[in-house]
Every structure is written in C-alpha cells, then in structure tokens.
Amino acid sequence: MQTVEPKPHKAKIAIGCDHAGFEMKEELKKFSKDTGYEYKDFGTNSSESTDYPIYGRAVSEAVASGECDRGIVICGTGIGISIAANKTPGIRAGACYNTDMARIAREHNDTNVLALGARITAIPLAMDIVRAWLETEFSHGERHIRRIDEITEIEQLLCER
Ligand code: RB5
C-alpha cells in the first residue's frame, strides 16, 4: 500500500515593519510565497514615516495569541521594534544580523519573533537570516529550557504587580 507522507507544517508568519522596513517587508512577502510560508501582513504599507511600536505590538500580539506561529518585524536597526515586541508577555524577540545569530536565537533562546534592521542588513542577507531562523528548531537543551523559564518567571512576577 502506498503511504502518503504528511506535509510538514510550515509556520504561519506575522510580519510587520515601520517605514524604514517597508521595502524589506515586501521582499519578505515574496520570499514567503516562494518558499510556501503563509503570512499575515500587519503593515505598514508605505515608506511614509510612522512609529515602529505600532507594528511591533501588532505582530507580537498575533504570535502571543496563537493566531500566527512566528513573527518577523523590521525597522531601521531592528532594535526599536524588537524592544516594542518584547513588551508582549510570551514574546521572545531577537534582532539578528547574520545567519549564526539567527540559528542560535532559535536553538538557545527559542525566539518566536525575529527582528531585522533594514538600514543595517542588505536584503539578500536578510532573506538568508529569515531562512535560517525559520528552519532552525529550539534545541530543548536542559539549560536553555531553564533560562527561558527564568525569563517567563520574571514576566509573570512583573505582570502581577
Ligand atoms: C526610524 O527612523 C528609525 O528610528 C527606526 O526605524 C528604528 O531604527 C528604530 O529602532
């Protein structure tokens, strides 16, 4: 009897950016289509000046609620939008500037949001970073689980206040 291999689940990605990241976000949408990742675009939708916290929040809430599996956020440096994304409980966002950082951000930190800096990283490298980040699993190493649990504890303590 012929066996049908189950299709591997591809993450649904929430994507968002400010004006500085708009061009890179559009490239990311093409990349997602080409590689078979479903995405939801949370804006912004032009290069007109706007504020990165709006999009960091929208993307991180979509991930924290389970609407999307992972998030990718883009601003000029990746710093401001990652700070904003990290304010949502349950979000571990990391700005990555090369593929090693992207792999480690998944293996060690189990990041669920990737931040990119459109004024720092050229688009081809950014797409390599995205690929590495999406394809790398959390290592489930004991020490990494412990450290992530410690972060969650901080979050829970502070949210109770
Ligand atoms: C916008 O000019 C810029 O400040 C923003 O994209 C980002 O780099 C902030 O961290």
mmCIF file of N, CA, C and O in Angstrom, residues 4-86:
data_model
loop_
_atom_site.group_PDB
_atom_site.id
_atom_site.type_symbol
_atom_site.label_atom_id
_atom_site.label_comp_id
_atom_site.label_asym_id
_atom_site.label_seq_id
_atom_site.Cartn_x
_atom_site.Cartn_y
_atom_site.Cartn_z
ATOM 1 N N VAL A 4 1.263 7.920 2.235
ATOM 2 C CA VAL A 4 1.351 9.347 1.903
ATOM 3 C C VAL A 4 2.044 10.056 3.064
ATOM 4 O O VAL A 4 1.572 10.019 4.201
ATOM 5 N N GLU A 5 3.181 10.655 2.762
ATOM 6 C CA GLU A 5 3.921 11.393 3.801
ATOM 7 C C GLU A 5 3.111 12.621 4.212
ATOM 8 O O GLU A 5 2.633 13.360 3.349
ATOM 9 N N PRO A 6 2.928 12.840 5.526
ATOM 10 C CA PRO A 6 2.226 14.079 5.901
ATOM 11 C C PRO A 6 3.061 15.285 5.510
ATOM 12 O O PRO A 6 4.284 15.254 5.599
ATOM 13 N N LYS A 7 2.361 16.321 5.052
ATOM 14 C CA LYS A 7 3.058 17.559 4.675
ATOM 15 C C LYS A 7 3.646 18.187 5.923
ATOM 16 O O LYS A 7 2.913 18.358 6.914
ATOM 17 N N PRO A 8 4.938 18.566 5.957
ATOM 18 C CA PRO A 8 5.442 19.224 7.158
ATOM 19 C C PRO A 8 4.729 20.556 7.363
ATOM 20 O O PRO A 8 4.469 21.270 6.395
ATOM 21 N N HIS A 9 4.353 20.815 8.622
ATOM 22 C CA HIS A 9 3.642 22.071 8.912
ATOM 23 C C HIS A 9 4.597 23.248 8.741
ATOM 24 O O HIS A 9 5.663 23.279 9.329
ATOM 25 N N LYS A 10 4.212 24.188 7.925
ATOM 26 C CA LYS A 10 5.032 25.396 7.780
ATOM 27 C C LYS A 10 4.405 26.492 8.622
ATOM 28 O O LYS A 10 3.185 26.680 8.604
ATOM 29 N N ALA A 11 5.253 27.178 9.343
ATOM 30 C CA ALA A 11 4.772 28.208 10.262
ATOM 31 C C ALA A 11 4.010 29.300 9.521
ATOM 32 O O ALA A 11 4.363 29.671 8.401
ATOM 33 N N LYS A 12 2.952 29.793 10.155
ATOM 34 C CA LYS A 12 2.265 30.992 9.648
ATOM 35 C C LYS A 12 2.947 32.192 10.305
ATOM 36 O O LYS A 12 3.031 32.278 11.528
ATOM 37 N N ILE A 13 3.422 33.093 9.464
ATOM 38 C CA ILE A 13 4.249 34.187 9.971
ATOM 39 C C ILE A 13 3.470 35.506 9.989
ATOM 40 O O ILE A 13 2.875 35.898 8.984
ATOM 41 N N ALA A 14 3.539 36.179 11.140
ATOM 42 C CA ALA A 14 3.023 37.552 11.232
ATOM 43 C C ALA A 14 4.175 38.478 10.870
ATOM 44 O O ALA A 14 5.280 38.331 11.400
ATOM 45 N N ILE A 15 3.944 39.401 9.945
ATOM 46 C CA ILE A 15 5.041 40.296 9.566
ATOM 47 C C ILE A 15 4.609 41.753 9.703
ATOM 48 O O ILE A 15 3.448 42.091 9.484
ATOM 49 N N GLY A 16 5.558 42.579 10.100
ATOM 50 C CA GLY A 16 5.252 43.994 10.267
ATOM 51 C C GLY A 16 6.527 44.819 10.265
ATOM 52 O O GLY A 16 7.606 44.301 10.527
ATOM 53 N N CYS A 17 6.365 46.092 9.965
ATOM 54 C CA CYS A 17 7.551 46.960 9.849
ATOM 55 C C CYS A 17 7.131 48.415 9.992
ATOM 56 O O CYS A 17 5.949 48.735 9.886
ATOM 57 N N ASP A 18 8.117 49.274 10.204
ATOM 58 C CA ASP A 18 7.848 50.717 10.081
ATOM 59 C C ASP A 18 8.257 51.146 8.665
ATOM 60 O O ASP A 18 8.573 50.304 7.805
ATOM 61 N N HIS A 19 8.297 52.454 8.439
ATOM 62 C CA HIS A 19 8.619 52.963 7.093
ATOM 63 C C HIS A 19 10.000 52.502 6.614
ATOM 64 O O HIS A 19 10.189 52.183 5.448
ATOM 65 N N ALA A 20 10.970 52.421 7.555
ATOM 66 C CA ALA A 20 12.330 52.037 7.167
ATOM 67 C C ALA A 20 12.388 50.591 6.688
ATOM 68 O O ALA A 20 13.249 50.220 5.885
ATOM 69 N N GLY A 21 11.458 49.776 7.168
ATOM 70 C CA GLY A 21 11.474 48.347 6.821
ATOM 71 C C GLY A 21 10.523 47.971 5.708
ATOM 72 O O GLY A 21 10.438 46.786 5.341
ATOM 73 N N PHE A 22 9.816 48.973 5.155
ATOM 74 C CA PHE A 22 8.758 48.656 4.185
ATOM 75 C C PHE A 22 9.270 47.852 2.972
ATOM 76 O O PHE A 22 8.708 46.822 2.605
ATOM 77 N N GLU A 23 10.352 48.304 2.385
ATOM 78 C CA GLU A 23 10.869 47.618 1.182
ATOM 79 C C GLU A 23 11.277 46.177 1.522
ATOM 80 O O GLU A 23 10.954 45.236 0.778
ATOM 81 N N MET A 24 11.924 46.013 2.672
ATOM 82 C CA MET A 24 12.347 44.665 3.068
ATOM 83 C C MET A 24 11.136 43.770 3.350
ATOM 84 O O MET A 24 11.127 42.588 3.032
ATOM 85 N N LYS A 25 10.091 44.357 3.940
ATOM 86 C CA LYS A 25 8.888 43.560 4.201
ATOM 87 C C LYS A 25 8.281 43.059 2.898
ATOM 88 O O LYS A 25 7.828 41.914 2.808
ATOM 89 N N GLU A 26 8.258 43.898 1.875
ATOM 90 C CA GLU A 26 7.691 43.468 0.591
ATOM 91 C C GLU A 26 8.520 42.316 0.003
ATOM 92 O O GLU A 26 7.973 41.373 -0.562
ATOM 93 N N GLU A 27 9.823 42.377 0.168
ATOM 94 C CA GLU A 27 10.702 41.274 -0.283
ATOM 95 C C GLU A 27 10.420 40.012 0.524
ATOM 96 O O GLU A 27 10.406 38.914 -0.009
ATOM 97 N N LEU A 28 10.192 40.204 1.809
ATOM 98 C CA LEU A 28 9.898 39.072 2.689
ATOM 99 C C LEU A 28 8.598 38.390 2.274
ATOM 100 O O LEU A 28 8.485 37.155 2.335
ATOM 101 N N LYS A 29 7.626 39.161 1.816
ATOM 102 C CA LYS A 29 6.366 38.578 1.358
ATOM 103 C C LYS A 29 6.599 37.719 0.118
ATOM 104 O O LYS A 29 6.066 36.610 0.003
ATOM 105 N N LYS A 30 7.445 38.201 -0.790
ATOM 106 C CA LYS A 30 7.785 37.400 -1.988
ATOM 107 C C LYS A 30 8.481 36.125 -1.567
ATOM 108 O O LYS A 30 8.178 35.032 -2.055
ATOM 109 N N PHE A 31 9.436 36.257 -0.635
ATOM 110 C CA PHE A 31 10.178 35.097 -0.135
ATOM 111 C C PHE A 31 9.205 34.069 0.475
ATOM 112 O O PHE A 31 9.322 32.871 0.233
ATOM 113 N N SER A 32 8.244 34.555 1.255
ATOM 114 C CA SER A 32 7.292 33.655 1.917
ATOM 115 C C SER A 32 6.462 32.915 0.878
ATOM 116 O O SER A 32 6.243 31.701 1.004
ATOM 117 N N LYS A 33 6.003 33.631 -0.134
ATOM 118 C CA LYS A 33 5.206 32.998 -1.200
ATOM 119 C C LYS A 33 6.046 31.932 -1.889
ATOM 120 O O LYS A 33 5.603 30.806 -2.103
ATOM 121 N N ASP A 34 7.297 32.282 -2.232
ATOM 122 C CA ASP A 34 8.167 31.362 -2.971
ATOM 123 C C ASP A 34 8.510 30.115 -2.164
ATOM 124 O O ASP A 34 8.752 29.053 -2.716
ATOM 125 N N THR A 35 8.588 30.255 -0.855
ATOM 126 C CA THR A 35 9.013 29.127 -0.022
ATOM 127 C C THR A 35 7.834 28.427 0.661
ATOM 128 O O THR A 35 8.033 27.472 1.409
ATOM 129 N N GLY A 36 6.614 28.889 0.399
ATOM 130 C CA GLY A 36 5.417 28.193 0.883
ATOM 131 C C GLY A 36 5.013 28.522 2.313
ATOM 132 O O GLY A 36 4.218 27.799 2.913
ATOM 133 N N TYR A 37 5.532 29.618 2.853
ATOM 134 C CA TYR A 37 5.090 30.042 4.186
ATOM 135 C C TYR A 37 3.884 30.955 4.033
ATOM 136 O O TYR A 37 3.900 31.879 3.228
ATOM 137 N N GLU A 38 2.869 30.678 4.860
ATOM 138 C CA GLU A 38 1.704 31.565 4.894
ATOM 139 C C GLU A 38 2.095 32.774 5.755
ATOM 140 O O GLU A 38 2.868 32.614 6.708
ATOM 141 N N TYR A 39 1.583 33.945 5.420
ATOM 142 C CA TYR A 39 1.907 35.096 6.258
ATOM 143 C C TYR A 39 0.689 35.995 6.431
ATOM 144 O O TYR A 39 -0.255 35.947 5.636
ATOM 145 N N LYS A 40 0.729 36.800 7.461
ATOM 146 C CA LYS A 40 -0.269 37.858 7.628
ATOM 147 C C LYS A 40 0.504 39.158 7.796
ATOM 148 O O LYS A 40 1.399 39.244 8.637
ATOM 149 N N ASP A 41 0.149 40.125 6.972
ATOM 150 C CA ASP A 41 0.867 41.400 6.939
ATOM 151 C C ASP A 41 0.166 42.421 7.843
ATOM 152 O O ASP A 41 -0.987 42.766 7.625
ATOM 153 N N PHE A 42 0.866 42.896 8.855
ATOM 154 C CA PHE A 42 0.313 43.872 9.794
ATOM 155 C C PHE A 42 0.737 45.309 9.478
ATOM 156 O O PHE A 42 0.607 46.197 10.320
ATOM 157 N N GLY A 43 1.286 45.549 8.260
ATOM 158 C CA GLY A 43 1.704 46.905 7.871
ATOM 159 C C GLY A 43 3.092 47.208 8.415
ATOM 160 O O GLY A 43 3.708 46.331 9.034
ATOM 161 N N THR A 44 3.573 48.379 8.136
ATOM 162 C CA THR A 44 2.968 49.497 7.475
ATOM 163 C C THR A 44 2.962 49.251 5.958
ATOM 164 O O THR A 44 3.662 48.354 5.475
ATOM 165 N N ASN A 45 2.222 50.062 5.240
ATOM 166 C CA ASN A 45 2.040 49.768 3.827
ATOM 167 C C ASN A 45 2.638 50.788 2.881
ATOM 168 O O ASN A 45 2.274 50.851 1.713
ATOM 169 N N SER A 46 3.552 51.591 3.379
ATOM 170 C CA SER A 46 4.253 52.543 2.512
ATOM 171 C C SER A 46 5.523 52.997 3.212
ATOM 172 O O SER A 46 5.775 52.618 4.357
ATOM 173 N N SER A 47 6.292 53.828 2.514
ATOM 174 C CA SER A 47 7.530 54.353 3.107
ATOM 175 C C SER A 47 7.309 55.662 3.855
ATOM 176 O O SER A 47 8.260 56.347 4.227
ATOM 177 N N GLU A 48 6.039 56.017 4.054
ATOM 178 C CA GLU A 48 5.729 57.244 4.801
ATOM 179 C C GLU A 48 6.041 57.043 6.284
ATOM 180 O O GLU A 48 5.711 55.979 6.846
ATOM 181 N N SER A 49 6.639 58.062 6.878
ATOM 182 C CA SER A 49 7.111 57.940 8.262
ATOM 183 C C SER A 49 5.999 57.525 9.234
ATOM 184 O O SER A 49 4.887 58.053 9.209
ATOM 185 N N THR A 50 6.324 56.538 10.071
ATOM 186 C CA THR A 50 5.365 56.048 11.065
ATOM 187 C C THR A 50 6.150 55.574 12.279
ATOM 188 O O THR A 50 7.380 55.753 12.327
ATOM 189 N N ASP A 51 5.468 54.965 13.259
ATOM 190 C CA ASP A 51 6.117 54.628 14.527
ATOM 191 C C ASP A 51 6.197 53.114 14.723
ATOM 192 O O ASP A 51 5.161 52.425 14.785
ATOM 193 N N TYR A 52 7.422 52.623 14.883
ATOM 194 C CA TYR A 52 7.634 51.161 14.957
ATOM 195 C C TYR A 52 6.894 50.444 16.092
ATOM 196 O O TYR A 52 6.538 49.273 15.937
ATOM 197 N N PRO A 53 6.589 51.099 17.259
ATOM 198 C CA PRO A 53 5.902 50.327 18.312
ATOM 199 C C PRO A 53 4.541 49.766 17.875
ATOM 200 O O PRO A 53 4.135 48.695 18.330
ATOM 201 N N ILE A 54 3.867 50.490 16.961
ATOM 202 C CA ILE A 54 2.547 50.045 16.492
ATOM 203 C C ILE A 54 2.652 48.644 15.893
ATOM 204 O O ILE A 54 1.848 47.750 16.166
ATOM 205 N N TYR A 55 3.681 48.436 15.086
ATOM 206 C CA TYR A 55 3.800 47.180 14.318
ATOM 207 C C TYR A 55 4.459 46.089 15.161
ATOM 208 O O TYR A 55 4.119 44.908 15.032
ATOM 209 N N GLY A 56 5.359 46.513 16.057
ATOM 210 C CA GLY A 56 5.955 45.541 16.984
ATOM 211 C C GLY A 56 4.879 44.920 17.849
ATOM 212 O O GLY A 56 4.852 43.709 18.075
ATOM 213 N N ARG A 57 3.977 45.768 18.280
ATOM 214 C CA ARG A 57 2.872 45.290 19.123
ATOM 215 C C ARG A 57 1.913 44.392 18.342
ATOM 216 O O ARG A 57 1.530 43.312 18.810
ATOM 217 N N ALA A 58 1.504 44.827 17.169
ATOM 218 C CA ALA A 58 0.531 44.057 16.374
ATOM 219 C C ALA A 58 1.065 42.658 16.077
ATOM 220 O O ALA A 58 0.358 41.658 16.228
ATOM 221 N N VAL A 59 2.307 42.582 15.655
ATOM 222 C CA VAL A 59 2.907 41.276 15.308
ATOM 223 C C VAL A 59 3.032 40.414 16.559
ATOM 224 O O VAL A 59 2.675 39.226 16.561
ATOM 225 N N SER A 60 3.521 40.993 17.645
ATOM 226 C CA SER A 60 3.749 40.171 18.833
ATOM 227 C C SER A 60 2.429 39.692 19.425
ATOM 228 O O SER A 60 2.342 38.570 19.914
ATOM 229 N N GLU A 61 1.378 40.500 19.338
ATOM 230 C CA GLU A 61 0.078 40.041 19.847
ATOM 231 C C GLU A 61 -0.474 38.900 18.993
ATOM 232 O O GLU A 61 -1.093 37.981 19.519
ATOM 233 N N ALA A 62 -0.222 38.950 17.694
ATOM 234 C CA ALA A 62 -0.683 37.855 16.820
ATOM 235 C C ALA A 62 0.038 36.554 17.168
ATOM 236 O O ALA A 62 -0.548 35.467 17.106
ATOM 237 N N VAL A 63 1.292 36.657 17.550
ATOM 238 C CA VAL A 63 2.055 35.446 17.912
ATOM 239 C C VAL A 63 1.628 34.975 19.312
ATOM 240 O O VAL A 63 1.357 33.788 19.521
ATOM 241 N N ALA A 64 1.550 35.893 20.258
ATOM 242 C CA ALA A 64 1.206 35.513 21.635
ATOM 243 C C ALA A 64 -0.197 34.901 21.712
ATOM 244 O O ALA A 64 -0.434 33.993 22.505
ATOM 245 N N SER A 65 -1.108 35.355 20.858
ATOM 246 C CA SER A 65 -2.483 34.826 20.895
ATOM 247 C C SER A 65 -2.608 33.488 20.159
ATOM 248 O O SER A 65 -3.634 32.832 20.253
ATOM 249 N N GLY A 66 -1.570 33.125 19.394
ATOM 250 C CA GLY A 66 -1.630 31.872 18.649
ATOM 251 C C GLY A 66 -2.199 32.039 17.246
ATOM 252 O O GLY A 66 -2.285 31.081 16.474
ATOM 253 N N GLU A 67 -2.593 33.257 16.900
ATOM 254 C CA GLU A 67 -3.106 33.495 15.531
ATOM 255 C C GLU A 67 -2.022 33.170 14.501
ATOM 256 O O GLU A 67 -2.302 32.651 13.423
ATOM 257 N N CYS A 68 -0.788 33.515 14.821
ATOM 258 C CA CYS A 68 0.355 33.173 13.958
ATOM 259 C C CYS A 68 1.376 32.397 14.795
ATOM 260 O O CYS A 68 1.403 32.513 16.017
ATOM 261 N N ASP A 69 2.197 31.587 14.095
ATOM 262 C CA ASP A 69 3.177 30.753 14.814
ATOM 263 C C ASP A 69 4.427 31.537 15.177
ATOM 264 O O ASP A 69 5.038 31.312 16.220
ATOM 265 N N ARG A 70 4.852 32.398 14.269
ATOM 266 C CA ARG A 70 6.070 33.180 14.477
ATOM 267 C C ARG A 70 5.849 34.587 13.925
ATOM 268 O O ARG A 70 4.938 34.816 13.121
ATOM 269 N N GLY A 71 6.743 35.493 14.304
ATOM 270 C CA GLY A 71 6.645 36.858 13.800
ATOM 271 C C GLY A 71 7.975 37.354 13.284
ATOM 272 O O GLY A 71 9.032 36.937 13.772
ATOM 273 N N ILE A 72 7.909 38.227 12.294
ATOM 274 C CA ILE A 72 9.118 38.903 11.799
ATOM 275 C C ILE A 72 8.806 40.396 11.745
ATOM 276 O O ILE A 72 7.796 40.814 11.153
ATOM 277 N N VAL A 73 9.653 41.173 12.416
ATOM 278 C CA VAL A 73 9.445 42.624 12.484
ATOM 279 C C VAL A 73 10.683 43.333 11.947
ATOM 280 O O VAL A 73 11.810 42.855 12.122
ATOM 281 N N ILE A 74 10.459 44.452 11.291
ATOM 282 C CA ILE A 74 11.568 45.160 10.647
ATOM 283 C C ILE A 74 11.456 46.661 10.924
ATOM 284 O O ILE A 74 10.394 47.257 10.726
ATOM 285 N N CYS A 75 12.550 47.243 11.373
ATOM 286 C CA CYS A 75 12.651 48.710 11.417
ATOM 287 C C CYS A 75 14.029 49.073 10.865
ATOM 288 O O CYS A 75 14.669 48.241 10.201
ATOM 289 N N GLY A 76 14.500 50.284 11.127
ATOM 290 C CA GLY A 76 15.791 50.673 10.564
ATOM 291 C C GLY A 76 16.929 49.807 11.089
ATOM 292 O O GLY A 76 17.774 49.333 10.329
ATOM 293 N N THR A 77 16.945 49.619 12.396
ATOM 294 C CA THR A 77 18.034 48.842 13.018
ATOM 295 C C THR A 77 17.593 47.476 13.533
ATOM 296 O O THR A 77 18.437 46.639 13.861
ATOM 297 N N GLY A 78 16.305 47.273 13.695
ATOM 298 C CA GLY A 78 15.799 46.058 14.350
ATOM 299 C C GLY A 78 15.736 46.213 15.860
ATOM 300 O O GLY A 78 15.182 45.358 16.554
ATOM 301 N N ILE A 79 16.268 47.315 16.375
ATOM 302 C CA ILE A 79 16.333 47.491 17.831
ATOM 303 C C ILE A 79 14.985 47.982 18.392
ATOM 304 O O ILE A 79 14.395 47.345 19.265
ATOM 305 N N GLY A 80 14.527 49.113 17.865
ATOM 306 C CA GLY A 80 13.298 49.700 18.425
ATOM 307 C C GLY A 80 12.126 48.737 18.345
ATOM 308 O O GLY A 80 11.389 48.543 19.328
ATOM 309 N N ILE A 81 11.972 48.093 17.202
ATOM 310 C CA ILE A 81 10.797 47.226 17.016
ATOM 311 C C ILE A 81 10.925 45.938 17.835
ATOM 312 O O ILE A 81 9.932 45.371 18.272
ATOM 313 N N SER A 82 12.165 45.501 18.114
ATOM 314 C CA SER A 82 12.318 44.308 18.969
ATOM 315 C C SER A 82 12.018 44.671 20.421
ATOM 316 O O SER A 82 11.410 43.883 21.151
ATOM 317 N N ILE A 83 12.404 45.880 20.848
ATOM 318 C CA ILE A 83 12.071 46.322 22.209
ATOM 319 C C ILE A 83 10.551 46.352 22.362
ATOM 320 O O ILE A 83 9.999 45.837 23.341
ATOM 321 N N ALA A 84 9.878 46.926 21.376
ATOM 322 C CA ALA A 84 8.408 47.009 21.433
ATOM 323 C C ALA A 84 7.797 45.606 21.464
ATOM 324 O O ALA A 84 6.910 45.324 22.274
ATOM 325 N N ALA A 85 8.264 44.723 20.607
ATOM 326 C CA ALA A 85 7.706 43.363 20.538
ATOM 327 C C ALA A 85 7.895 42.620 21.859
ATOM 328 O O ALA A 85 7.014 41.885 22.308
ATOM 329 N N ASN A 86 9.028 42.856 22.506
ATOM 330 C CA ASN A 86 9.321 42.137 23.750
ATOM 331 C C ASN A 86 8.462 42.571 24.932
ATOM 332 O O ASN A 86 8.517 41.955 25.989
#
